[in-house]
CSV table of C-alpha atoms (C1' of nucleotides) in Angstrom, one decimal:
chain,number,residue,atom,x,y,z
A,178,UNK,CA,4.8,29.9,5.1
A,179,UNK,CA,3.4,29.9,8.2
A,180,UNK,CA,1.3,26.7,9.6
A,181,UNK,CA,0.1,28.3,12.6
A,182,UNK,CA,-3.0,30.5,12.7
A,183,UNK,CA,-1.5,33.9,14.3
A,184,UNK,CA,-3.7,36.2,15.6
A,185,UNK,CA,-2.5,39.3,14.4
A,186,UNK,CA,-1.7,37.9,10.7
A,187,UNK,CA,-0.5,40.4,8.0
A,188,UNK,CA,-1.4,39.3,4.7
A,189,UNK,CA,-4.3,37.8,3.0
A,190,UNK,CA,-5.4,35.2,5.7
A,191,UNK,CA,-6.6,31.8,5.0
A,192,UNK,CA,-9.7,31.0,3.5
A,193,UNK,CA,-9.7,27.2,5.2
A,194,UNK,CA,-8.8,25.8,8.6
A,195,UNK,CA,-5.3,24.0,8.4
A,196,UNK,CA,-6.4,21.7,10.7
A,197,UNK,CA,-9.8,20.3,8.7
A,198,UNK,CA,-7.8,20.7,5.9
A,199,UNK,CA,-5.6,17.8,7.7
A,200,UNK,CA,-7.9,15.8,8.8
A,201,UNK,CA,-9.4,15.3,5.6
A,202,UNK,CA,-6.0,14.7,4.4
A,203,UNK,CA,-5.9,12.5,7.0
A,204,UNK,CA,-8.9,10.3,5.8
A,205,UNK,CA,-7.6,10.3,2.3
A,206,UNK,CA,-4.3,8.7,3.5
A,207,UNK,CA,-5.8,6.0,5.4
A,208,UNK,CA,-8.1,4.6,3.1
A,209,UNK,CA,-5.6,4.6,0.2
A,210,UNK,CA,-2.0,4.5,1.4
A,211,UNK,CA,0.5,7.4,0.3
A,212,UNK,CA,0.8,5.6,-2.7
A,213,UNK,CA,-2.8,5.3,-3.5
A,214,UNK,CA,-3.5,9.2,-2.5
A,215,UNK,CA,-2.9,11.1,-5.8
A,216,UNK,CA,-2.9,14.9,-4.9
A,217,UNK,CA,-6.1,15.4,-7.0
A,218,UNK,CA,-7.8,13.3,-4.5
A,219,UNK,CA,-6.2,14.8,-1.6
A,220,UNK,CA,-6.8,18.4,-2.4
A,221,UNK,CA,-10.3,17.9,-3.7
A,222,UNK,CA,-10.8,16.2,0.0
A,223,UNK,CA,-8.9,19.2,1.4
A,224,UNK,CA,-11.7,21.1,-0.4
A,225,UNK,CA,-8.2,23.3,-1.4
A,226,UNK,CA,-5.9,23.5,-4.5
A,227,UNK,CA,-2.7,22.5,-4.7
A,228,UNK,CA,-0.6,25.6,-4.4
A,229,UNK,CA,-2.5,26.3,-1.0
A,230,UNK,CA,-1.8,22.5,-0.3
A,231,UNK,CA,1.8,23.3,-0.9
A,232,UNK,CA,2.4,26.8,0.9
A,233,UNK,CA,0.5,25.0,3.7
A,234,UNK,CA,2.0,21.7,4.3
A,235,UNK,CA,5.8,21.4,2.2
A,236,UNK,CA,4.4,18.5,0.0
A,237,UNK,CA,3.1,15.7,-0.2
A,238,UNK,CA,5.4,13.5,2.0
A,239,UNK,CA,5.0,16.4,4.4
A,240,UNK,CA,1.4,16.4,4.4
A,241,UNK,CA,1.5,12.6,5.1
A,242,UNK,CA,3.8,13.0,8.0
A,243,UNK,CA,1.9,16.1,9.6
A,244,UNK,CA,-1.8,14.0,8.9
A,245,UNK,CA,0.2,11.0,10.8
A,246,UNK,CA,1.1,13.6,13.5
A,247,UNK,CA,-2.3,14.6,14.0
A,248,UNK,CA,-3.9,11.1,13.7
A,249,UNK,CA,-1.3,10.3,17.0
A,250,UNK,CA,-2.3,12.6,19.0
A,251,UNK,CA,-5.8,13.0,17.8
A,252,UNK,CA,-8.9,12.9,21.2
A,253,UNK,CA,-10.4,9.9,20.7
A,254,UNK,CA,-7.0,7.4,20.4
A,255,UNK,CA,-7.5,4.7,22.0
A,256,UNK,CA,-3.4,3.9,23.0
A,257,UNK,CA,-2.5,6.9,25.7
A,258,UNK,CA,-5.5,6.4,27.8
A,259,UNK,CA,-4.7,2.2,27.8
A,260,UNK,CA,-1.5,2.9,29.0
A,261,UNK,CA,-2.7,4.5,32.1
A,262,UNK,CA,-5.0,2.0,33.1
A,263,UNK,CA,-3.4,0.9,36.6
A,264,UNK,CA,-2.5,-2.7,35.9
A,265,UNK,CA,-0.4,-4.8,32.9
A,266,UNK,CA,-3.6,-6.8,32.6
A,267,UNK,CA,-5.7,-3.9,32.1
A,268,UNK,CA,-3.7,-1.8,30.2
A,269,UNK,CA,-3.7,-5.3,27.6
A,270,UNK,CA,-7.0,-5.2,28.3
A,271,UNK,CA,-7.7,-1.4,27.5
A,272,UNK,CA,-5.7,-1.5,24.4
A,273,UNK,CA,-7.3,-4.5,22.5
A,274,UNK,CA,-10.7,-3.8,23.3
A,275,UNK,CA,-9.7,-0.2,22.4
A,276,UNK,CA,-7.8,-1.0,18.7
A,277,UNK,CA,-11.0,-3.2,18.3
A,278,UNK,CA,-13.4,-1.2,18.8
A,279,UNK,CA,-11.5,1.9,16.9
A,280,UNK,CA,-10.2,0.0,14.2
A,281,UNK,CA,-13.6,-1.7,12.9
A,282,UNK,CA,-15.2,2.0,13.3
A,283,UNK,CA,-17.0,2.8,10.4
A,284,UNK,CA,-17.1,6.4,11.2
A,285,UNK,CA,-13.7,6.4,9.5
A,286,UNK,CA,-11.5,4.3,6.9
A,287,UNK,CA,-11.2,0.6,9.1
A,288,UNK,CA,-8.2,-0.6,10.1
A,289,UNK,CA,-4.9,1.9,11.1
A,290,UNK,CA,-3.3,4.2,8.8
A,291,UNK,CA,0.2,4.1,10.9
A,292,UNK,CA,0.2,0.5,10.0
A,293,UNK,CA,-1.7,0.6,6.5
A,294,UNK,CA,-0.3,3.9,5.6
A,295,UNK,CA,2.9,2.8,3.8
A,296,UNK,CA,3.6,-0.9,4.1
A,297,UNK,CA,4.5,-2.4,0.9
A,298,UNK,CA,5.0,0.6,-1.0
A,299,UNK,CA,7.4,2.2,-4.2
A,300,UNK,CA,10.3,4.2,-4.0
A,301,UNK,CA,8.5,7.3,-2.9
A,302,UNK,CA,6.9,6.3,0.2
A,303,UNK,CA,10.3,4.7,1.4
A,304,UNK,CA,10.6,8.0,3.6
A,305,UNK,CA,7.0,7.5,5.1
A,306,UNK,CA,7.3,3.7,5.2
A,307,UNK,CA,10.8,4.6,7.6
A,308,UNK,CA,8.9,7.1,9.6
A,309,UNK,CA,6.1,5.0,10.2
A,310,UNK,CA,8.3,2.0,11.6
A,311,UNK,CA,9.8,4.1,13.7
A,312,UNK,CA,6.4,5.3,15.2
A,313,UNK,CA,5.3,1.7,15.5
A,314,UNK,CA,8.8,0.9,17.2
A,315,UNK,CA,8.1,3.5,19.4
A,316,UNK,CA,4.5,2.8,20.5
A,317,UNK,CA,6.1,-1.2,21.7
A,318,UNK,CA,8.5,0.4,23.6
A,319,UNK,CA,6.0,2.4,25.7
A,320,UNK,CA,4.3,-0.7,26.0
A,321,UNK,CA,7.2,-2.2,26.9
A,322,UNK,CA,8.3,0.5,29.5
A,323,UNK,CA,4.8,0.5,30.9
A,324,UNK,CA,5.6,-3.8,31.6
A,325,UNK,CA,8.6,-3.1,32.9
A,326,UNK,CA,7.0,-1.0,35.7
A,327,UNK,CA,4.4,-3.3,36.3
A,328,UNK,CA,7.4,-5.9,37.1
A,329,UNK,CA,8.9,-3.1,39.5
A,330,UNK,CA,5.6,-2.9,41.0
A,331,UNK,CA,5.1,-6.7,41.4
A,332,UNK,CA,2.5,-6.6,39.4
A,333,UNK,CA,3.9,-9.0,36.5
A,334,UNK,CA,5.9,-12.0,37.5
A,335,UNK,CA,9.7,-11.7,37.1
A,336,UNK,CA,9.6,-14.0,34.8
A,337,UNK,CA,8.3,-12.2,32.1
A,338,UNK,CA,10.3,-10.8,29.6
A,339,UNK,CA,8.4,-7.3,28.9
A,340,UNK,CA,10.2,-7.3,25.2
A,341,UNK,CA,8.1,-10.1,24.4
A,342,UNK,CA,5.1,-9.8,25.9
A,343,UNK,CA,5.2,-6.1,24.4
A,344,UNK,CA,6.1,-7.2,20.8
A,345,UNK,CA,3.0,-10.2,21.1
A,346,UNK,CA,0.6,-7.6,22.2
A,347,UNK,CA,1.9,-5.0,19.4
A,348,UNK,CA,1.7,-8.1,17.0
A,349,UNK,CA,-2.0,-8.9,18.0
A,350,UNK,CA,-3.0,-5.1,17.7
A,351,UNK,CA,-1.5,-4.9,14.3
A,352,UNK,CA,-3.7,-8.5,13.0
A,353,UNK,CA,-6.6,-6.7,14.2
A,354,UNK,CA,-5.6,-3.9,11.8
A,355,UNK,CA,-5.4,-6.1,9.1
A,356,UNK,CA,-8.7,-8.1,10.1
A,357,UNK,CA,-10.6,-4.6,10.5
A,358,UNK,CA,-9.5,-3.3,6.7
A,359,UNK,CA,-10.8,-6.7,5.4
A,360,UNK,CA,-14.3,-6.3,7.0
A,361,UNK,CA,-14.0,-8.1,9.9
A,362,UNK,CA,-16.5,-6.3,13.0
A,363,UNK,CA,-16.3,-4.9,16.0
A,364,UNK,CA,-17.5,-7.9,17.9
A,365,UNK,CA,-15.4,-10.6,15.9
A,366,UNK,CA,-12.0,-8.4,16.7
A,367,UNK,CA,-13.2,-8.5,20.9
A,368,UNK,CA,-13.3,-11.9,20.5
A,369,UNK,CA,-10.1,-12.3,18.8
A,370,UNK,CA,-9.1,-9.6,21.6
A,371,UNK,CA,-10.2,-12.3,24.4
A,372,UNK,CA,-8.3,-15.1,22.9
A,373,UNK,CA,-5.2,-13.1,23.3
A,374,UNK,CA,-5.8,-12.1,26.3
A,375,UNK,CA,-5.5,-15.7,27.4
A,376,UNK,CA,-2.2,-15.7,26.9
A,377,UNK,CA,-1.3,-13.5,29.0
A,378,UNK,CA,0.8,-14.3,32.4
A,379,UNK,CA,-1.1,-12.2,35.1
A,380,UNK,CA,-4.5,-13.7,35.6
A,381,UNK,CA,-7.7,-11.4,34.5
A,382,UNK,CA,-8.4,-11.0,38.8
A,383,UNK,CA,-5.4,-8.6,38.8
B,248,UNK,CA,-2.2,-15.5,-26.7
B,249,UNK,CA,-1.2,-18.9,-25.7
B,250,UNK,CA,0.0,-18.9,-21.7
B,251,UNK,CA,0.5,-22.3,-21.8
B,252,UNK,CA,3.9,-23.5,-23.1
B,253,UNK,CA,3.0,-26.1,-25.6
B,254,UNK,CA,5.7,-28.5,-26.7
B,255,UNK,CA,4.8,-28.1,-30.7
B,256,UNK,CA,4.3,-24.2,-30.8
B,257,UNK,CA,3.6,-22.9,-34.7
B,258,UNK,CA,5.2,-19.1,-34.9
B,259,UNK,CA,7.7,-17.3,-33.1
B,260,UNK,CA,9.0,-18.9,-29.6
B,261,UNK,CA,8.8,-17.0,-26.6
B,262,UNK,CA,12.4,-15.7,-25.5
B,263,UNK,CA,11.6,-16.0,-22.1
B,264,UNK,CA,10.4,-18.0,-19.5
B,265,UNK,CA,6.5,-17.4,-18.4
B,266,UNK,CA,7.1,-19.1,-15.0
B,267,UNK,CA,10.3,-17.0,-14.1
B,268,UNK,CA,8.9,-13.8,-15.5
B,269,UNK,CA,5.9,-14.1,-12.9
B,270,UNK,CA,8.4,-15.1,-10.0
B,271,UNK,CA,9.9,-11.8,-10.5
B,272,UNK,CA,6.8,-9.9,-11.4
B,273,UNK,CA,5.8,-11.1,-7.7
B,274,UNK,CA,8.8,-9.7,-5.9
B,275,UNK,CA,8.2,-6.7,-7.2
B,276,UNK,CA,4.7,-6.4,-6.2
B,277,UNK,CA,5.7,-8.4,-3.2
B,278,UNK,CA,7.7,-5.3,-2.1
B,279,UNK,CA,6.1,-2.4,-3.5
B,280,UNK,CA,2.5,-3.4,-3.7
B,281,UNK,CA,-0.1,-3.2,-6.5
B,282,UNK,CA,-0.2,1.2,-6.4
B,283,UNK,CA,3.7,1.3,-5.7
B,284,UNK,CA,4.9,-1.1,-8.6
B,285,UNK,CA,5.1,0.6,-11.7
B,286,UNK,CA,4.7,-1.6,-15.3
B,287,UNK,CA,8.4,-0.2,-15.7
B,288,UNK,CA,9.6,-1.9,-12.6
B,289,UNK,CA,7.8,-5.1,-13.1
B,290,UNK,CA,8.8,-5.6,-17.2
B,291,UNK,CA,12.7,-4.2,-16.3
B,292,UNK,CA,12.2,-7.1,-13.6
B,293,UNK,CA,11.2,-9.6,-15.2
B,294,UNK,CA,13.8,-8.9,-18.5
B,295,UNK,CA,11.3,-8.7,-21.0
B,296,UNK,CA,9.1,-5.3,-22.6
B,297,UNK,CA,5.6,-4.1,-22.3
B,298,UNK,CA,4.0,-6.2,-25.6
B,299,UNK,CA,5.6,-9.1,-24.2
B,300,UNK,CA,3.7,-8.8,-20.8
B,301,UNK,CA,0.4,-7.4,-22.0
B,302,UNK,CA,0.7,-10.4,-24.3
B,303,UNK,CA,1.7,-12.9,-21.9
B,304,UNK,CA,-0.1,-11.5,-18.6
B,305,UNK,CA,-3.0,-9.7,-20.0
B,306,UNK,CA,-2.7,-6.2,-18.0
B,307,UNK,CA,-1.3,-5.0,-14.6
B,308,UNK,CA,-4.2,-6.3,-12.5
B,309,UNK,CA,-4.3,-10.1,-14.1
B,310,UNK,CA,-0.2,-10.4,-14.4
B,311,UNK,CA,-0.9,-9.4,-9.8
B,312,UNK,CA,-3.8,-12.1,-10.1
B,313,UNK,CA,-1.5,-14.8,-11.5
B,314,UNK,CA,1.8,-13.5,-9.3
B,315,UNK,CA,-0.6,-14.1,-6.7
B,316,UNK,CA,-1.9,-17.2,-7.8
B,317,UNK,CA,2.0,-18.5,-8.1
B,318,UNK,CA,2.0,-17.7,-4.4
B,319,UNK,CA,-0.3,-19.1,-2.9
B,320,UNK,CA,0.7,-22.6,-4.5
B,321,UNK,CA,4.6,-22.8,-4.8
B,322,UNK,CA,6.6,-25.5,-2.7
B,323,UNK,CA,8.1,-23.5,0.0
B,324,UNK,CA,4.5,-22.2,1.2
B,325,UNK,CA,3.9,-23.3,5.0
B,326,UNK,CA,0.5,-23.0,5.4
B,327,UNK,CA,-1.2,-26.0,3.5
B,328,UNK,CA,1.9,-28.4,5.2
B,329,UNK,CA,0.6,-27.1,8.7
B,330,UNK,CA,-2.7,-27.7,8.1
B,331,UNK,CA,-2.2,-31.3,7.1
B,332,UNK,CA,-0.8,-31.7,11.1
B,333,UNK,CA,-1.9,-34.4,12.9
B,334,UNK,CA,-3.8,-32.2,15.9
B,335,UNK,CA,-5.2,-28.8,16.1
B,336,UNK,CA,-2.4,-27.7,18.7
B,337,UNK,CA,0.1,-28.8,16.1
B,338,UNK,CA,-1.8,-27.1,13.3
B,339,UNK,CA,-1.7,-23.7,15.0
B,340,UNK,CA,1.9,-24.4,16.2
B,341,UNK,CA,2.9,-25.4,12.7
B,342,UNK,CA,1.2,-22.6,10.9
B,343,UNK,CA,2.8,-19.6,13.4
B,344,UNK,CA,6.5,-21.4,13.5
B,345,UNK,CA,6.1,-21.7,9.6
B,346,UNK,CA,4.9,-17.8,9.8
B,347,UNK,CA,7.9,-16.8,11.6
B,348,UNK,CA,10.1,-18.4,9.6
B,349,UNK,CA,8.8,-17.7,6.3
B,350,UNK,CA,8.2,-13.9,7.0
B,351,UNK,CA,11.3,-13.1,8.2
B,352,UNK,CA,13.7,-14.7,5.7
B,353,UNK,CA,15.3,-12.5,3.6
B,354,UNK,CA,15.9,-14.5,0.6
B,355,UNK,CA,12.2,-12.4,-0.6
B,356,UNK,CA,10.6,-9.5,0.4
B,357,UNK,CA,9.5,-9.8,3.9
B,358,UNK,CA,6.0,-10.3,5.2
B,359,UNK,CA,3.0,-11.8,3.5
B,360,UNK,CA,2.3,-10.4,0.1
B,361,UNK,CA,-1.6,-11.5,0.1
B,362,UNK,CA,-1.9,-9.4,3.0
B,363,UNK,CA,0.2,-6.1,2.1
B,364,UNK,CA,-0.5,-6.5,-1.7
B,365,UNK,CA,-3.1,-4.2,-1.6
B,366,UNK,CA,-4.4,-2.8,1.8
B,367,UNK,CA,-4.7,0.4,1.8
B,368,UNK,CA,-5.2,1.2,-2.1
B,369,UNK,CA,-6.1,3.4,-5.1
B,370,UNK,CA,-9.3,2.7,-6.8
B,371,UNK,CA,-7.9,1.0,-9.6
B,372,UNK,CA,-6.3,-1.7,-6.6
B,373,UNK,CA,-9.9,-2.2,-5.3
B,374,UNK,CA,-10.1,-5.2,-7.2
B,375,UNK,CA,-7.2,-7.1,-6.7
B,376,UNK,CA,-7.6,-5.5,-2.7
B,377,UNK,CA,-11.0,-7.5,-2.5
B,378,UNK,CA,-9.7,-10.7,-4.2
B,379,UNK,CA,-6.9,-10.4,-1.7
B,380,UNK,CA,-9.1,-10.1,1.4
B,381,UNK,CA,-11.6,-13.2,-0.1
B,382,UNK,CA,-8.3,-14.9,-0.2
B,383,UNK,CA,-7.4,-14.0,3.5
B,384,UNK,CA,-11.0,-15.4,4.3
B,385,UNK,CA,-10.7,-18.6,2.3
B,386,UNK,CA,-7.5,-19.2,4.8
B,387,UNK,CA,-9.3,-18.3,7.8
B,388,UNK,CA,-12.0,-21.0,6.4
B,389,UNK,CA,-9.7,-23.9,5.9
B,390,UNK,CA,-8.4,-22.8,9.2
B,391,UNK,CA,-12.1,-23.3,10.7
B,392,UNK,CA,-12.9,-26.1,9.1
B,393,UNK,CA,-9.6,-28.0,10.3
B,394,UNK,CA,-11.0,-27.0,14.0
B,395,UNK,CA,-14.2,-28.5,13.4
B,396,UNK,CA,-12.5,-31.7,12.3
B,397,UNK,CA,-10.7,-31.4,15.6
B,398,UNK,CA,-13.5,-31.3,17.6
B,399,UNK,CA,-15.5,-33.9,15.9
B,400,UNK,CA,-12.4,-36.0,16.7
B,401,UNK,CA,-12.0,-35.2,20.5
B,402,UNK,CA,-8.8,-33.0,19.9
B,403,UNK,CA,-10.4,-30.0,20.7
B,404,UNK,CA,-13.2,-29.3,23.5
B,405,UNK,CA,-16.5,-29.1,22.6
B,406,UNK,CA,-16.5,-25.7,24.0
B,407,UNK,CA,-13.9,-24.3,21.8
B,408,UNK,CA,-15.3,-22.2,19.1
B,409,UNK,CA,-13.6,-22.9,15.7
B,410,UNK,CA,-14.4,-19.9,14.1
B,411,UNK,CA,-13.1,-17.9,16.8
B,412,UNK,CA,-9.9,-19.5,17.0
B,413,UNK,CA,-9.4,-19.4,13.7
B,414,UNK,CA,-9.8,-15.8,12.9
B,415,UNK,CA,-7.5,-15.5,16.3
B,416,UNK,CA,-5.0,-17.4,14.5
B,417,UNK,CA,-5.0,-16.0,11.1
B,418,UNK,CA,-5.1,-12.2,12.8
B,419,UNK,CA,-1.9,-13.4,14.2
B,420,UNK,CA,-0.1,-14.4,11.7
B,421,UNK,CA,-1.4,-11.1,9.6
B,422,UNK,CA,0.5,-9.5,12.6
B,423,UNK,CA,3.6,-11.1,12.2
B,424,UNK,CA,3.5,-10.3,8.9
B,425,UNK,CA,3.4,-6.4,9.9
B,426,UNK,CA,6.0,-7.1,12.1
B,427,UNK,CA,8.4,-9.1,9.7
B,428,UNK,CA,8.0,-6.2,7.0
B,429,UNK,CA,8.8,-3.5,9.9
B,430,UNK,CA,12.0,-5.3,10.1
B,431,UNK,CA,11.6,-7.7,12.9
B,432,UNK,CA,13.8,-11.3,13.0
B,433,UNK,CA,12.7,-15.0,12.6
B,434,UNK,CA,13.9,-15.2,16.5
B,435,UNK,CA,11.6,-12.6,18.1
B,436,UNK,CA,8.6,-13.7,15.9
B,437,UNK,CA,9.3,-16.8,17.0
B,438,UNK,CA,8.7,-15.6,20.8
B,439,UNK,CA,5.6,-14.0,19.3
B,440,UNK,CA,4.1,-17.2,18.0
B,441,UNK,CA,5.0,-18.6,21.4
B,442,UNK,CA,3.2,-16.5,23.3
B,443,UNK,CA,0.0,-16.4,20.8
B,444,UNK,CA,0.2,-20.8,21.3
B,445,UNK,CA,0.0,-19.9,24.9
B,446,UNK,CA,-3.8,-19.0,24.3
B,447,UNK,CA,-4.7,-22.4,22.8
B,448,UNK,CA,-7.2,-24.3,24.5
B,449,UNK,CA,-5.6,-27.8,23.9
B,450,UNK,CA,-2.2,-28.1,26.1
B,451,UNK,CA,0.9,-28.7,24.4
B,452,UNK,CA,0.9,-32.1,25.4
B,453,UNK,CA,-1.7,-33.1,22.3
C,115,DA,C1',-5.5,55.8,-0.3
C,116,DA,C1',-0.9,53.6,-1.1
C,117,DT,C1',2.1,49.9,0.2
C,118,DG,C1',3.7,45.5,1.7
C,119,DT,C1',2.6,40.9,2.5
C,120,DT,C1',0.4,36.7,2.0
C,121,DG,C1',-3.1,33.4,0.0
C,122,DT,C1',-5.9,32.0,-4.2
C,123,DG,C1',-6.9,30.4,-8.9
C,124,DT,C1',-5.5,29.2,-13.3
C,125,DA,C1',-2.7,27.5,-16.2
C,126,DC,C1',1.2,25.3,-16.9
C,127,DC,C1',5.6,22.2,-16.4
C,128,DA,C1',8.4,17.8,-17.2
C,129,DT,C1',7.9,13.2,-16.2
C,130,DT,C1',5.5,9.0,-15.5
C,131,DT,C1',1.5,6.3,-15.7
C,132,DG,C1',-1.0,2.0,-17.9
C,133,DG,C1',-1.6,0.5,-22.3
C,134,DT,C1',-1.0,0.0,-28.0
C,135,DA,C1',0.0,0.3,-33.1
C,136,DT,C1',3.2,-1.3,-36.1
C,137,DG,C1',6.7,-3.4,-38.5
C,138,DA,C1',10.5,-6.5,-38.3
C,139,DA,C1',12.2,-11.2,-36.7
C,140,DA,C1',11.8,-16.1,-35.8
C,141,DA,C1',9.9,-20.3,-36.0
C,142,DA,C1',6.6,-24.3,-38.3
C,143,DT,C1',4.4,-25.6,-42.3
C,144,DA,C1',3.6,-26.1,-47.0
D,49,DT,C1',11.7,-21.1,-50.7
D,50,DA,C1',7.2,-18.9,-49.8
D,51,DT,C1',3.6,-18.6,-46.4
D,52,DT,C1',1.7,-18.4,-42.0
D,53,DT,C1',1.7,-17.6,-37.3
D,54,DT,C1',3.4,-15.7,-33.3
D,55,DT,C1',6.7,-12.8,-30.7
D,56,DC,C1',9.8,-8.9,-30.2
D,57,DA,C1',11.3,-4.0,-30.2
D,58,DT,C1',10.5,0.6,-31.0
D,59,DA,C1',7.9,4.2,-30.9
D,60,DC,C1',3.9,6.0,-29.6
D,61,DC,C1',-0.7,7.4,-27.1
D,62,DA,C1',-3.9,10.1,-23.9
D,63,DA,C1',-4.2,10.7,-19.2
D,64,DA,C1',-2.5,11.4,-14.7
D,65,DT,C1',1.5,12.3,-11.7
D,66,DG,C1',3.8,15.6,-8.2
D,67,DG,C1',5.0,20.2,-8.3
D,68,DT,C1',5.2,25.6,-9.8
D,69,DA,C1',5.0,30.5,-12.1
D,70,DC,C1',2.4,34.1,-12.2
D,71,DA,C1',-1.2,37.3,-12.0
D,72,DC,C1',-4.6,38.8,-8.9
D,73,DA,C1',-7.2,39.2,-4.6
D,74,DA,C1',-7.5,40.2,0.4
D,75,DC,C1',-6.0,41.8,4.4
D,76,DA,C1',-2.8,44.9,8.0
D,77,DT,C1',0.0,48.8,8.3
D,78,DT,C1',1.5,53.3,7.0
DNA sequence: AATGTTGTGTACCATTTGGTATGAAAAATA
DNA sequence: TATTTTTCATACCAAATGGTACACAACATT
């Protein structure tokens, strides 16, 4: 039961990557929710069968949560890089333009699969739906952390309460989610990304 | 195959109530969406057995349809109230305080169940997923069109683009939905829907 | 070449899925 | 009371669900 590829293996090795394997797994989850994945559809994606699927990943819930894993941490998310950008203003700026642009790419299912992955959802996916909460928890609080700073730094009013402004910009990100899996484009969510930009308390010269 | 109850019914009475039986056949699918509600959780919901609902609802998909349908018009619904506000300011102020509220409350499942209904789905969800997002757009258009009234009567700058605003304002509200179902409290959405109002063109004083 | 170890493919498992056939039960009408 | 019409309850259906047993294949080590 080992995930990672070893280099000195002993054993019959793999005849697939475990990481394509994911990443399809990963595709099949986002368009249709864990609910909406049967395993036929994942391990016909997976291009495996389901005892490999198994020895591989746990089960399904576990393939879900290791997909999520990878879809976090995967190159081109948009998130890490936005919260480096070097002031509050941009970093709002980085991240709407970035979930914008990300979510209504059609290179992949629209929309995000930490928010659409498990929402409403049975019995099943109440593990997931948990997990997934607490990654989305997780993502405002950076967010939140990164305001903080820029108050430190002087580079948000005092005034602001980081919490909030955090929890609007998560809130915003999360409607162009929705907007994105309903066919909405790229340049409709940077508009929408504009218009909430207004809103916010440091002026776009910062 | 009568939906309808009609005061003089020839043959056997129903032993329930059609209207009730769809309320709960909505909180199920409210909470679990289409893919995660099972026919066993929706008949054991709403007290009666499969024939009943198959004769009563037609299938899975229509008895959603009509659960939907209930929705969208019953008397505690905020949005057609907000729209009927005297200025566009008030309209979007209306509609996100009414959000907050109604998203949040825990007499129901929380969120929005025309937006997490059917997001990310199965195939056999695609349809009720696509009647769901024309839904979503028919809002967004009623949204629109109360902006161009607004315009056309001064309350709103000439400038201001309707369609814009409104698919800013609906992609908000679709957040707080996200947010209400991730656990979040009528209190901090209200701060949300604060800070989104701080965006609007008009000032709070129209 | 024999052995030990691990992955693969098939065939299978019990359970659940959405959906029905059928006969009995309850009412209005005749 | 007999008939007609509709609903109810049970039992059932084929197909799909998530998950496994098991024999065999492929590799490293001995």
């Amino acid at each position: 039961m080992s995930t990672a590829n070893c280099a000195t293996a002993i054993g019959r090795p793999r005849a697939f990557d475990v990481q394509v394997a994911l990443e399809k797994a990963l595709e099949v989850f986002w368009e249709k929710g864990f609910d909406g994945a049967s395993l036929s559809d994942l391990t016909s994606a997976m291009g495996i069968n389901k005892p490999s699927m198994y020895s591989a990943f746990g089960n399904k819930e576990q393939l879900f949560l290791k997909a999520i894993e990878f879809y976090k941490n995967r190159p081109c998310g948009f998130f890490k890089p936005a919260l480096g950008q070097p002031t509050a203003y941009k970093v709002a700026e980085s991240m709407l333009m970035g979930a914008a642009k990300s979510m209504a790419d059609n290179s992949h299912p629209q929309g995000c699969v930490m928010i659409q992955g498990a929402l409403s959802c049975s019995e099943a996916a109440a593990g997931v739906k948990e997990e997934l909460i607490k990654y989305r928890q997780q993502s405002e609080d950076q967010i939140k952390d990164r305001f903080e700073l820029a108050k430190a730094q002087g580079d948000l009013p005092e005034s602001v309460d980081a919490c909030n402004l955090a929890r609007y910009l998560n809130t915003v990100m999360q409607g162009i989610s929705i907007q994105a899996s309903s066919g909405a484009t790229e340049e409709q969510l940077i508009d929408v990304a504009n218009l909430a930009l207004a809103s916010f308390p440091a002026g776009k010269g910062q």
